[in-house]
Amino acid sequence: MDVLSQLLGSGVAVGMIYAVIAFGYQLTFATSRTLNFGQGEALMLGALVGLSLVGHMNYWLMLPIVMLFGAVQGAVVERVAVRPAIKSKSEFGWIMATIALGIIFKNVAENIWGHDQLPFPSPVSQTPFTVLGVHMVPMQVMVIGGALLMMLAVELFNRRSIYGKAFVATASDLDAAGLMGINTNLVITFSYALSSMTAAFAGVLVAPITLAGAEMGAVLGLKAFAVAIIGGLNSGVGVIVGGLILGIAETTTAYYISTGYKDVPGLVLLLLVLAVKPAGLFGKTVIKKV
Amino acid sequence: MHVRLKSLIAALAVCASSAAFAAEPIKIGLSGPFTGGSSPMGVSMRDGVKLAAAEINQKGGVLGRQIQLIERDDEAKNERGVQVAQELINRERVVATVGFINTGVALAAQRFYENARIPVMNAVATGSEITAQFLPPRYPDNYIFRTSANDQIQSAMIEEEAVDKRHFTKVAIFADSTNYGQLGREDLEKALAKKGMKPVAEEKFNIGDVDMTAQLLRAKGAGAQAVLTYGIGPELAHIANDMAKLGWRVPMIGSWTLSMSNFIDNAGKNGEGARMPQTFIQEGNTPKRKQFIAAYQKAYHVERIPSPVSAAQGYDAMYLLAAAIRQAGGTDGVKVREALENLKQPVAGVIAVYRRPYTHDNHEAIGKDEVVMGEVKGGRVIYAYPADAKRAK
């Protein structure tokens, strides 16, 4: 019993890391039907910029600066890689362009911060504690809490503020929103900024656990993508559930079957979802009228 | 304008011809990962080799010729290592190559040197297969030499430390899913089997994994008293950190990579006490070592060498190679190999004084006697057994 609760606890902690990154994929997909395949790199840049800053200032002061940096970086991605593709109605241009930008960001990071994985200071104590037989470090609780808080904040913003309503309107019907006088281009740029901002925040949040380095985005970005597909690209609850499913599937498979097959059930689930319900477990099936 | 151009060309021609009069440099290839996850080892090796070459050049070079290093980054990728090998052999026409951190890259690239009859000084890669790839009689001569402790030596030492010295009867093996980890795991299993032991748990993890809870719970459930590791820095740090999280503290004993700076730094106090076989420990307990450490620190502005083992092995490899070229009296690959296999003068390296380190059938300079057990303490690697430090003197 102890073992199972520990596995579930660790699975939840890992799953929330995936969920918080997957959340970023959703934001841009909602408004522009495009994804930033450099999401993992946005996360990595956030973590490394945070690491450079945290040596000079208070941890809590560093957070808003990193988020601002993330927002600017996201806007740049949209302007450089995504807008030209949307303009020329290219179906796939943005895929290559965001991947290319991601690689450039990684190379830049390697040149600035080197190739090593660096320890990231934890803002909270690193002494492990036990709840209901589950051993955890305080940072894991902070990741879970921070991720939920961030998603809640974005949801509230969308529902309550006028800007958020423009965001939702663009998400539900781009052309109609444009006819209503919403500057949809600006909204799409904004969604990229918001998406990279959440990724940068996630980077700082998870780095004390995962270590910070130019390579950190690759694996995490890919797993988060699987989570976004499993959960559904237009469902906020979906990413959380998807993240938890993948996280718990990894830890329990590793324990009960074999550590060599740890990643298999998550990917099998991904294939199953794509075959049975392509919109994702919680996604709404949208009929594209041609 | 026209006259100036002509005179410029004339001046260049004079320069070129005068350079040809001076003895041509001896070109030595230097191939390793200077970027990516294994770069702390690659960069330390490169800097060790460069240090040795600079010292040799300062004393007048080899056979009156200067050593010129041609550095190429193999990025720890097999296919890139093959390209580098072809470039060094065919375009740069190197006399020999020092290099290789990654067992996979070495195995892929060495074939080209063997075919071209150009000696390779394998300075860091530890796979047992590396020097056995072109063994006689299947191949007439083997051109691959090594200055690192191979996995058989290392796994035997890990087993000896765990079983003979500390009397553990139940051990778990943690190995990553790369060539390095899985070949090492096999060597460890064989070493344990010699004592009639089987690991109670065998756990695998991937490069980039951030959570080792499941693996550790399995090992704990099986009653392991120690964790034996074959992996690289960042993942090893996750093992140590998650062990602390679970409140399950058993000793970590593993391959030499437990001395990597990215393990020590990322594991912090959780990595203290980890033990691993080392050919070199950054401690100036002989005059030669003191001088080497001081020269390294001065040249590269660091206090702690990122991977002291790689730096020392690279340094010694360069000296052994220079001695062989000197003895061969030229740079012909066949003659240099023959000289390496029959070095008449002892070569003073930082790891050991090499007296006939190689023969036609033995291409391993490092034997069990040159390897000591290291331990992480206070953020650096020290001698686990103080007697070893004294013995080195």
XYZ file of C-alpha atoms in Angstrom:
683
model
C 0.000 0.000 0.000
C 2.822 2.319 0.924
C 4.487 1.577 -2.362
C 1.352 2.263 -4.383
C 0.682 5.590 -2.691
C 4.306 6.589 -3.241
C 4.042 5.665 -6.912
C 0.825 7.648 -7.270
C 2.361 10.621 -5.479
C 5.422 10.655 -7.690
C 3.276 10.081 -10.759
C 1.132 13.092 -9.896
C 4.217 15.254 -9.385
C 5.747 14.235 -12.722
C 2.375 14.433 -14.454
C 1.817 18.011 -13.332
C 5.180 18.965 -14.862
C 3.939 17.576 -18.176
C 0.529 19.220 -17.759
C 1.886 22.678 -17.142
C 3.962 22.501 -20.349
C 1.081 20.963 -22.304
C -1.080 23.898 -21.263
C 1.086 26.148 -23.460
C 0.339 24.080 -26.548
C -3.355 24.651 -25.976
C -3.225 28.408 -25.764
C -1.888 28.912 -29.267
C -3.921 26.116 -30.772
C -7.098 27.718 -29.522
C -6.619 31.000 -31.363
C -4.656 30.111 -34.468
C -4.934 26.348 -34.937
C -1.145 26.299 -34.844
C 1.247 24.919 -32.269
C 4.641 26.088 -31.146
C 6.880 23.058 -31.521
C 9.541 25.081 -29.764
C 7.497 24.938 -26.544
C 10.168 22.833 -24.854
C 12.767 25.408 -25.830
C 10.647 28.254 -24.438
C 10.609 26.321 -21.178
C 14.377 25.832 -21.314
C 15.044 29.518 -22.024
C 12.808 30.510 -19.131
C 14.694 28.215 -16.769
C 18.137 29.394 -17.905
C 17.261 33.097 -17.883
C 15.837 32.542 -14.407
C 19.033 30.802 -13.353
C 21.149 33.738 -14.520
C 18.895 36.230 -12.751
C 18.497 34.386 -9.493
C 22.167 34.903 -8.706
C 21.592 38.644 -8.626
C 18.196 39.043 -7.061
C 15.471 37.607 -4.904
C 13.745 34.483 -6.245
C 10.294 36.084 -6.197
C 11.519 39.196 -8.006
C 13.017 37.009 -10.701
C 9.667 35.357 -11.534
C 7.939 38.343 -13.204
C 11.079 39.187 -15.204
C 11.299 35.645 -16.510
C 7.606 35.732 -17.413
C 8.073 39.020 -19.253
C 11.019 37.524 -21.104
C 8.885 34.517 -22.025
C 6.115 36.751 -23.357
C 8.526 38.672 -25.584
C 10.109 35.448 -26.801
C 6.658 34.029 -27.654
C 5.705 37.158 -29.582
C 8.930 36.882 -31.582
C 8.163 33.252 -32.439
C 4.716 34.229 -33.665
C 5.973 37.145 -35.774
C 8.875 35.280 -37.313
C 7.609 31.749 -37.707
C 3.849 31.628 -37.550
C 2.417 34.790 -39.069
C 4.030 34.361 -42.509
C 2.636 30.833 -42.657
C -0.862 31.921 -41.653
C -0.763 34.777 -44.156
C 0.215 32.541 -47.029
C -2.391 29.993 -45.881
C 0.384 27.440 -45.699
C -0.857 24.320 -43.939
C 2.507 23.140 -42.697
C 4.888 26.105 -42.946
C 4.525 26.909 -39.250
C 5.492 23.364 -38.246
C 8.913 23.609 -39.860
C 9.335 27.231 -38.865
C 8.633 26.698 -35.152
C 10.844 23.605 -35.070
C 13.642 25.582 -36.772
C 13.304 28.452 -34.315
C 13.364 25.968 -31.455
C 16.668 24.544 -32.703
C 18.100 28.056 -33.043
C 17.063 28.872 -29.479
C 18.718 25.692 -28.259
C 21.979 26.514 -30.050
C 21.960 30.043 -28.686
C 21.396 28.658 -25.192
C 24.271 26.193 -25.624
C 26.560 29.056 -26.547
C 25.499 31.241 -23.645
C 25.021 28.718 -20.845
C 27.148 25.822 -22.052
C 26.160 22.226 -22.462
C 26.000 21.084 -18.916
C 22.957 20.547 -16.757
C 23.069 23.047 -13.945
C 21.546 22.898 -10.471
C 18.739 25.399 -9.935
C 18.309 26.817 -6.441
C 15.097 25.784 -4.754
C 13.108 28.616 -3.146
C 11.762 26.258 -0.517
C 13.428 23.831 1.843
C 14.809 20.669 0.280
C 14.128 18.496 3.290
C 11.774 15.696 2.297
C 8.578 15.168 4.245
C 5.894 12.505 4.405
C 2.147 12.797 3.879
C -0.019 9.681 4.059
C 3.021 7.502 3.482
C 4.153 9.469 0.439
C 7.656 10.900 0.521
C 7.901 14.237 -1.250
C 10.134 17.263 -1.396
C 8.436 20.643 -0.886
C 9.395 21.664 -4.429
C 7.125 18.957 -5.866
C 4.193 20.414 -3.954
C 5.134 23.821 -5.299
C 5.119 22.510 -8.871
C 1.637 21.060 -8.408
C 0.345 24.200 -6.715
C 2.077 26.596 -9.102
C 0.805 24.770 -12.159
C -2.786 24.760 -10.942
C -2.574 28.400 -9.927
C -1.183 29.437 -13.280
C -3.857 27.596 -15.237
C -6.533 29.100 -13.004
C -5.131 32.589 -13.560
C -5.177 32.198 -17.338
C -8.728 30.825 -17.253
C -9.926 33.690 -15.060
C -8.261 36.188 -17.357
C -10.027 34.705 -20.361
C -13.429 34.692 -18.757
C -13.408 37.953 -16.868
C -11.357 40.531 -18.745
C -12.280 42.220 -22.019
C -8.995 41.098 -23.541
C -9.703 37.585 -22.479
C -13.090 37.763 -24.162
C -11.434 38.842 -27.392
C -9.164 35.828 -26.944
C -12.084 33.457 -26.473
C -13.972 35.015 -29.376
C -11.010 34.527 -31.685
C -10.661 30.992 -30.472
C -14.241 30.098 -31.222
C -14.462 31.759 -34.641
C -11.550 33.613 -36.143
C -13.411 35.198 -39.063
C -16.459 36.258 -37.097
C -14.266 37.787 -34.415
C -12.414 39.709 -37.108
C -15.713 41.030 -38.512
C -16.723 42.167 -35.031
C -13.743 44.467 -34.980
C -11.351 42.320 -32.964
C -7.785 42.640 -34.123
C -7.329 38.908 -34.521
C -3.682 39.192 -35.563
C -2.935 40.902 -32.301
C -4.883 38.270 -30.392
C -2.856 35.501 -32.031
C 0.412 37.265 -31.210
C -0.892 37.674 -27.687
C -1.755 33.981 -27.419
C 1.827 33.084 -28.375
C 3.169 35.528 -25.830
C 0.877 34.036 -23.183
C 1.842 30.505 -24.179
C 5.586 31.126 -23.966
C 5.084 33.045 -20.756
C 3.480 30.000 -19.161
C 6.302 27.865 -20.548
C 8.966 30.167 -19.108
C 7.181 30.109 -15.757
C 6.948 26.328 -15.946
C 10.681 26.202 -16.676
C 11.549 28.082 -13.518
C 9.046 25.996 -11.581
C 10.346 22.577 -12.626
C 14.079 23.370 -12.897
C 14.900 22.723 -9.212
C 13.654 19.161 -9.780
C 14.753 18.466 -13.363
C 17.988 20.551 -13.452
C 18.372 23.372 -15.966
C 20.233 22.945 -19.247
C 19.971 23.532 -22.976
C 18.783 19.954 -23.462
C 16.034 20.005 -20.840
C 13.307 21.102 -23.284
C 13.596 18.219 -25.724
C 12.257 15.308 -23.667
C 9.824 17.369 -21.592
C 8.431 19.169 -24.644
C 7.761 15.875 -26.375
C 6.063 14.262 -23.378
C 3.949 17.375 -22.897
C 2.905 17.170 -26.533
C 1.696 13.624 -25.945
C -0.230 14.892 -22.931
C -1.851 17.655 -24.983
C -2.947 15.116 -27.599
C -4.256 12.639 -25.015
C -6.137 15.301 -23.090
C -7.389 17.179 -26.117
C -5.988 20.344 -27.600
C -8.938 22.461 -26.554
C -9.633 21.334 -23.035
C -8.100 22.818 -19.911
C -9.206 19.897 -17.740
C -7.871 17.594 -20.433
C -4.233 18.549 -19.995
C -4.361 18.060 -16.256
C -6.003 14.661 -16.581
C -3.716 13.761 -19.498
C -0.654 14.754 -17.493
C -1.753 12.734 -14.490
C -2.531 9.699 -16.657
C 0.888 9.807 -18.317
C 2.774 10.494 -15.079
C 1.043 7.720 -13.124
C 1.286 5.317 -16.080
C 5.051 5.866 -16.149
C 5.725 5.289 -12.473
C 3.370 2.340 -12.042
C 4.550 0.583 -15.212
C 8.139 1.086 -14.175
C 7.434 -0.514 -10.813
C 5.016 -3.295 -11.660
C 6.223 -4.303 -15.115
C 9.742 -3.164 -15.916
C 11.667 0.076 -15.863
C 12.659 -0.639 -19.476
C 9.026 -0.297 -20.587
C 8.269 2.811 -18.589
C 7.362 5.005 -21.573
C 5.365 2.416 -23.481
C 1.872 2.590 -21.892
C 1.708 6.362 -22.286
C 2.535 6.099 -25.961
C 0.135 3.194 -26.481
C -2.534 5.357 -24.902
C -1.573 8.133 -27.301
C -2.077 5.801 -30.266
C -5.376 4.551 -28.854
C -6.670 8.076 -28.367
C -5.651 9.051 -31.875
C -7.423 6.000 -33.267
C -10.613 6.205 -31.235
C -11.086 9.837 -30.306
C -8.673 12.021 -32.283
C -9.814 15.200 -30.556
C -8.506 13.869 -27.263
C -10.204 12.410 -24.194
C -11.742 15.754 -23.267
C -11.615 17.498 -26.621
C -14.658 18.645 -28.542
C -14.838 17.200 -32.004
C -14.997 20.130 -34.372
C -16.405 19.583 -37.798
C -14.413 21.589 -40.266
C -16.727 23.036 -42.865
C -15.107 23.377 -46.220
C 47.584 48.980 -57.361
C 48.794 46.415 -59.808
C 52.387 46.665 -58.585
C 51.245 46.385 -54.974
C 49.261 43.271 -55.729
C 52.247 41.683 -57.412
C 54.544 42.494 -54.542
C 51.971 41.106 -52.137
C 51.870 37.839 -54.045
C 55.666 37.758 -54.126
C 55.806 38.349 -50.384
C 53.289 35.571 -49.766
C 55.280 33.220 -51.971
C 58.415 33.960 -49.984
C 56.581 33.312 -46.746
C 55.219 30.037 -48.021
C 58.569 28.797 -49.254
C 60.355 29.793 -46.065
C 57.707 27.928 -44.068
C 58.415 24.889 -46.190
C 62.071 25.109 -45.284
C 61.312 24.958 -41.595
C 60.440 21.452 -40.445
C 56.810 20.666 -41.154
C 54.658 20.185 -38.060
C 53.486 16.734 -37.050
C 49.702 16.682 -37.375
C 47.817 14.809 -34.655
C 44.022 14.483 -34.735
C 41.975 15.228 -31.612
C 38.404 13.928 -31.710
C 35.899 14.102 -28.868
C 32.559 15.584 -27.804
C 33.230 19.233 -27.003
C 29.497 19.994 -26.941
C 26.540 18.074 -25.481
C 26.046 16.015 -22.351
C 29.467 14.357 -22.287
C 31.401 17.570 -22.990
C 32.841 17.915 -19.450
C 34.838 14.768 -20.256
C 35.579 15.766 -23.855
C 36.750 19.247 -22.973
C 38.912 18.034 -20.083
C 40.533 15.426 -22.322
C 41.143 18.015 -25.057
C 42.705 20.416 -22.595
C 44.911 17.672 -21.158
C 46.141 16.743 -24.638
C 46.737 20.399 -25.519
C 48.691 20.907 -22.311
C 50.967 17.962 -23.085
C 51.468 19.071 -26.704
C 52.348 22.609 -25.602
C 54.929 21.267 -23.127
C 56.456 18.999 -25.758
C 56.587 21.834 -28.296
C 58.196 24.142 -25.777
C 61.008 21.650 -25.352
C 61.640 21.634 -29.097
C 58.929 19.266 -30.285
C 59.444 15.737 -31.549
C 62.301 14.976 -33.957
C 62.807 18.732 -34.270
C 59.234 19.181 -35.469
C 56.358 20.880 -33.676
C 53.167 19.017 -32.834
C 50.069 20.500 -34.417
C 46.716 19.359 -33.022
C 43.730 19.228 -35.382
C 40.673 19.425 -33.090
C 37.296 18.178 -34.247
C 34.029 17.946 -32.297
C 32.391 14.533 -32.771
C 29.326 15.685 -30.738
C 29.149 12.214 -29.135
C 27.333 11.087 -32.292
C 28.441 7.935 -34.092
C 27.862 9.296 -37.598
C 29.654 12.548 -36.818
C 32.602 10.587 -35.395
C 32.870 8.706 -38.693
C 32.919 11.977 -40.674
C 35.578 13.389 -38.386
C 37.715 10.275 -38.806
C 37.489 10.458 -42.600
C 38.310 14.147 -42.619
C 41.297 13.749 -40.306
C 42.660 10.827 -42.303
C 42.023 11.941 -45.889
C 42.106 15.727 -45.802
C 44.309 16.560 -42.834
C 46.503 13.495 -43.231
C 47.116 13.133 -39.513
C 49.895 10.891 -38.199
C 47.765 9.596 -35.334
C 44.616 10.545 -33.438
C 44.001 10.971 -29.732
C 40.407 10.970 -28.602
C 37.040 9.330 -27.989
C 34.889 9.628 -24.920
C 31.905 7.616 -26.094
C 32.227 3.899 -26.641
C 29.730 3.935 -29.530
C 31.570 6.691 -31.401
C 34.916 4.968 -30.923
C 33.612 1.653 -32.247
C 32.121 3.375 -35.319
C 35.135 5.560 -36.175
C 38.117 3.353 -35.377
C 37.626 1.173 -38.462
C 38.861 3.981 -40.716
C 42.082 4.390 -38.781
C 42.652 0.644 -38.738
C 42.271 0.492 -42.525
C 44.540 3.507 -43.034
C 47.121 2.077 -40.591
C 47.028 5.143 -38.407
C 47.366 4.597 -34.644
C 44.566 5.721 -32.323
C 45.204 6.603 -28.697
C 41.825 6.009 -27.088
C 42.003 8.274 -24.061
C 38.660 8.002 -22.290
C 36.123 5.508 -23.745
C 35.949 2.434 -21.532
C 33.951 -0.219 -23.436
C 35.739 -3.560 -23.210
C 35.259 -4.069 -26.956
C 37.279 -1.000 -27.981
C 40.764 -2.507 -28.049
C 39.412 -5.911 -29.072
C 37.790 -4.721 -32.298
C 40.752 -5.542 -34.568
C 42.533 -8.288 -32.714
C 45.045 -10.541 -34.483
C 44.789 -13.092 -35.994
C 41.605 -11.837 -37.678
C 43.441 -8.607 -38.440
C 47.216 -8.570 -38.943
C 47.814 -5.708 -36.547
C 45.736 -3.708 -34.107
C 46.143 0.072 -34.344
C 43.934 0.914 -31.361
C 45.638 1.723 -28.052
C 44.054 2.849 -24.810
C 44.963 4.919 -21.738
C 41.719 4.507 -19.778
C 40.543 1.815 -17.382
C 38.274 -0.511 -19.359
C 34.886 -1.678 -18.099
C 36.172 -5.101 -17.081
C 38.651 -3.538 -14.683
C 36.045 -1.078 -13.437
C 33.260 -3.598 -12.927
C 35.646 -5.918 -11.102
C 36.618 -3.069 -8.780
C 32.998 -2.107 -8.168
C 32.196 -5.717 -7.315
C 35.264 -5.972 -5.053
C 34.311 -2.800 -3.202
C 30.706 -3.904 -2.706
C 31.193 -7.577 -1.981
C 34.703 -8.126 -0.576
C 35.341 -4.903 1.265
C 31.889 -3.909 2.456
C 30.307 -7.369 2.552
C 27.043 -6.555 0.834
C 25.120 -9.636 -0.193
C 22.239 -7.952 -1.996
C 22.980 -5.313 -4.589
C 20.909 -3.540 -7.251
C 22.259 -2.466 -10.636
C 21.107 0.861 -12.120
C 22.195 1.336 -15.734
C 21.096 3.783 -18.420
C 19.735 2.561 -21.736
C 22.748 3.653 -23.851
C 25.498 1.403 -25.198
C 27.652 2.548 -22.344
C 25.165 1.676 -19.628
C 24.055 -1.653 -21.039
C 27.538 -2.964 -21.909
C 28.676 -1.891 -18.448
C 25.728 -3.677 -16.857
C 26.756 -6.885 -18.616
C 30.320 -6.548 -17.319
C 28.995 -5.921 -13.807
C 26.761 -8.986 -13.960
C 29.730 -11.098 -15.028
C 31.860 -9.724 -12.211
C 29.121 -10.528 -9.675
C 28.585 -13.973 -11.166
C 32.212 -14.817 -10.397
C 31.295 -14.494 -6.717
C 28.155 -16.515 -7.327
C 25.984 -13.444 -6.874
C 23.042 -12.166 -8.834
C 21.770 -8.595 -8.461
C 18.463 -8.509 -6.569
C 17.218 -5.788 -8.925
C 18.286 -4.554 -12.333
C 16.854 -1.185 -13.219
C 17.039 0.810 -16.398
C 16.542 4.513 -17.083
C 16.739 6.833 -20.080
C 18.882 9.877 -20.675
C 16.680 12.814 -19.690
C 14.584 10.945 -17.088
C 13.735 13.170 -14.155
C 12.143 10.726 -11.742
C 13.752 7.542 -10.407
C 11.159 6.755 -7.746
C 9.863 3.567 -9.351
C 13.335 2.157 -9.936
C 14.397 2.935 -6.378
C 11.231 1.454 -4.880
C 11.882 -1.784 -6.760
C 15.442 -1.931 -5.501
C 14.300 -1.103 -1.984
C 11.559 -3.710 -2.130
C 14.113 -6.318 -3.193
C 16.156 -5.507 -0.109
C 19.199 -4.050 -1.879
C 21.981 -2.911 0.433
C 23.811 -0.912 -2.218
C 23.139 0.583 -5.637
C 25.725 -0.119 -8.351
C 25.516 2.387 -11.210
C 26.451 2.640 -14.878
C 25.212 5.967 -16.251
C 26.258 9.577 -16.680
C 26.179 12.642 -14.426
C 22.713 14.202 -14.558
C 20.747 10.944 -14.251
C 23.076 9.673 -11.530
C 22.290 12.883 -9.656
C 18.558 12.170 -9.952
C 19.147 8.733 -8.432
C 20.974 10.253 -5.464
C 18.373 12.999 -5.011
C 15.385 10.656 -5.198
C 17.061 8.302 -2.752
C 17.216 11.148 -0.271
C 13.586 12.022 -1.027
C 12.451 8.475 -0.256
C 14.520 8.463 2.907
C 16.297 5.337 1.696
C 20.006 5.818 2.036
C 22.215 3.013 0.790
C 25.720 3.470 -0.619
C 26.172 4.262 -4.311
C 29.093 2.530 -5.967
C 29.514 2.847 -9.716
C 31.607 3.362 -12.793
C 34.057 6.275 -12.983
C 31.334 8.675 -14.229
C 30.263 9.208 -10.608
C 33.224 11.611 -10.575
C 31.666 13.850 -13.241
C 31.192 17.437 -12.121
C 27.559 17.358 -13.204
C 26.887 14.484 -10.801
C 28.714 16.091 -7.888
C 27.149 19.528 -8.372
C 23.596 18.389 -9.035
C 23.456 15.795 -6.295
C 25.067 18.096 -3.721
C 25.059 16.566 -0.274
C 23.040 13.579 -1.510
C 26.008 12.517 -3.631
C 28.486 12.493 -0.763
C 30.083 9.133 -0.149
C 29.550 7.780 -3.671
C 32.519 5.633 -4.704
C 33.962 4.937 -8.150
C 37.162 3.616 -9.775
C 39.515 6.404 -10.839
C 42.807 6.483 -12.703
C 43.553 9.958 -11.445
C 42.452 12.049 -8.501
C 43.071 15.766 -8.384
C 45.544 15.688 -5.533
C 49.156 16.708 -5.952
C 50.673 13.698 -4.198
C 53.627 13.403 -6.581
C 55.708 16.275 -8.007
C 54.591 15.379 -11.530
C 50.926 15.475 -10.526
C 51.354 18.722 -8.632
C 52.928 20.310 -11.688
C 50.197 18.938 -13.994
C 47.353 20.192 -11.805
C 48.947 23.631 -11.414
C 49.575 23.911 -15.161
C 45.989 22.897 -15.948
C 44.538 25.366 -13.462
C 46.718 28.162 -14.813
C 46.055 27.447 -18.483
C 42.271 27.054 -18.234
C 41.456 29.269 -15.223
C 39.646 26.645 -13.178
C 40.180 25.465 -9.643
C 38.507 22.085 -10.028
C 39.214 20.198 -13.266
C 35.767 19.262 -14.701
C 36.869 15.666 -15.263
C 40.360 15.082 -13.818
C 40.419 11.492 -15.085
C 39.827 12.562 -18.707
C 42.406 15.344 -18.485
C 45.093 13.041 -17.065
C 44.399 10.235 -19.539
C 44.527 12.669 -22.479
C 47.774 14.137 -21.182
C 49.421 10.738 -20.778
C 48.160 9.546 -24.183
C 49.887 12.502 -25.863
C 53.186 11.792 -24.084
C 53.074 8.083 -24.973
C 52.393 8.951 -28.600
C 55.223 11.506 -28.719
C 57.615 8.944 -27.238
C 56.618 6.427 -29.888
C 57.122 8.884 -32.760
C 60.517 9.791 -31.340
C 61.498 6.130 -31.092
C 60.148 5.360 -34.583
C 62.261 8.171 -35.971
C 59.429 9.234 -38.253
C 55.692 9.475 -38.631
C 54.928 6.361 -40.632
C 51.856 4.738 -39.046
C 53.237 1.212 -39.102
C 56.499 2.279 -37.454
C 54.710 4.341 -34.809
C 52.504 1.352 -33.954
C 55.542 -0.881 -33.691
C 57.242 1.650 -31.450
C 54.144 1.894 -29.223
C 54.131 -1.884 -28.882
C 57.759 -1.860 -27.828
C 58.498 1.401 -26.003
C 62.111 1.175 -24.845
C 62.279 4.260 -22.635
C 59.934 4.611 -19.671
C 57.392 7.429 -20.166
C 56.560 9.523 -17.126
C 52.849 10.314 -17.139
C 50.665 11.714 -14.374
C 48.791 8.462 -13.814
C 51.889 6.277 -13.767
C 55.388 5.883 -15.115
C 54.752 3.675 -18.118
C 57.337 0.927 -18.566
C 56.555 -0.963 -21.762
C 52.834 -0.264 -21.424
C 51.896 -2.015 -24.653
C 52.907 -5.174 -26.465
C 51.712 -6.564 -29.767
C 48.850 -8.333 -28.021
C 48.158 -5.976 -25.138
C 46.905 -2.533 -25.998
C 45.772 -1.494 -22.524
C 48.147 0.866 -20.717
C 46.018 0.897 -17.588
C 45.859 -2.251 -15.517
C 44.220 -2.863 -12.184
C 47.232 -1.463 -10.323
C 46.857 1.993 -11.824
C 43.239 2.340 -10.726
C 42.186 3.481 -7.266
C 38.835 3.900 -5.550
C 37.644 7.494 -5.364
C 34.986 8.959 -3.106
C 32.892 12.128 -3.356
C 33.540 14.279 -0.334
C 32.998 17.992 0.158
C 32.070 18.485 -3.497
C 35.155 16.858 -4.964
C 36.688 13.436 -5.471
C 39.245 12.228 -2.954
C 40.992 8.910 -2.311
C 38.522 6.527 -0.648
C 41.466 4.698 0.930
C 44.241 6.994 2.180
C 46.697 4.120 1.669
C 46.230 4.500 -2.103
C 47.324 8.133 -1.955
C 50.516 7.121 -0.155
C 51.164 4.168 -2.438
C 51.190 6.488 -5.447
C 54.266 8.220 -4.071
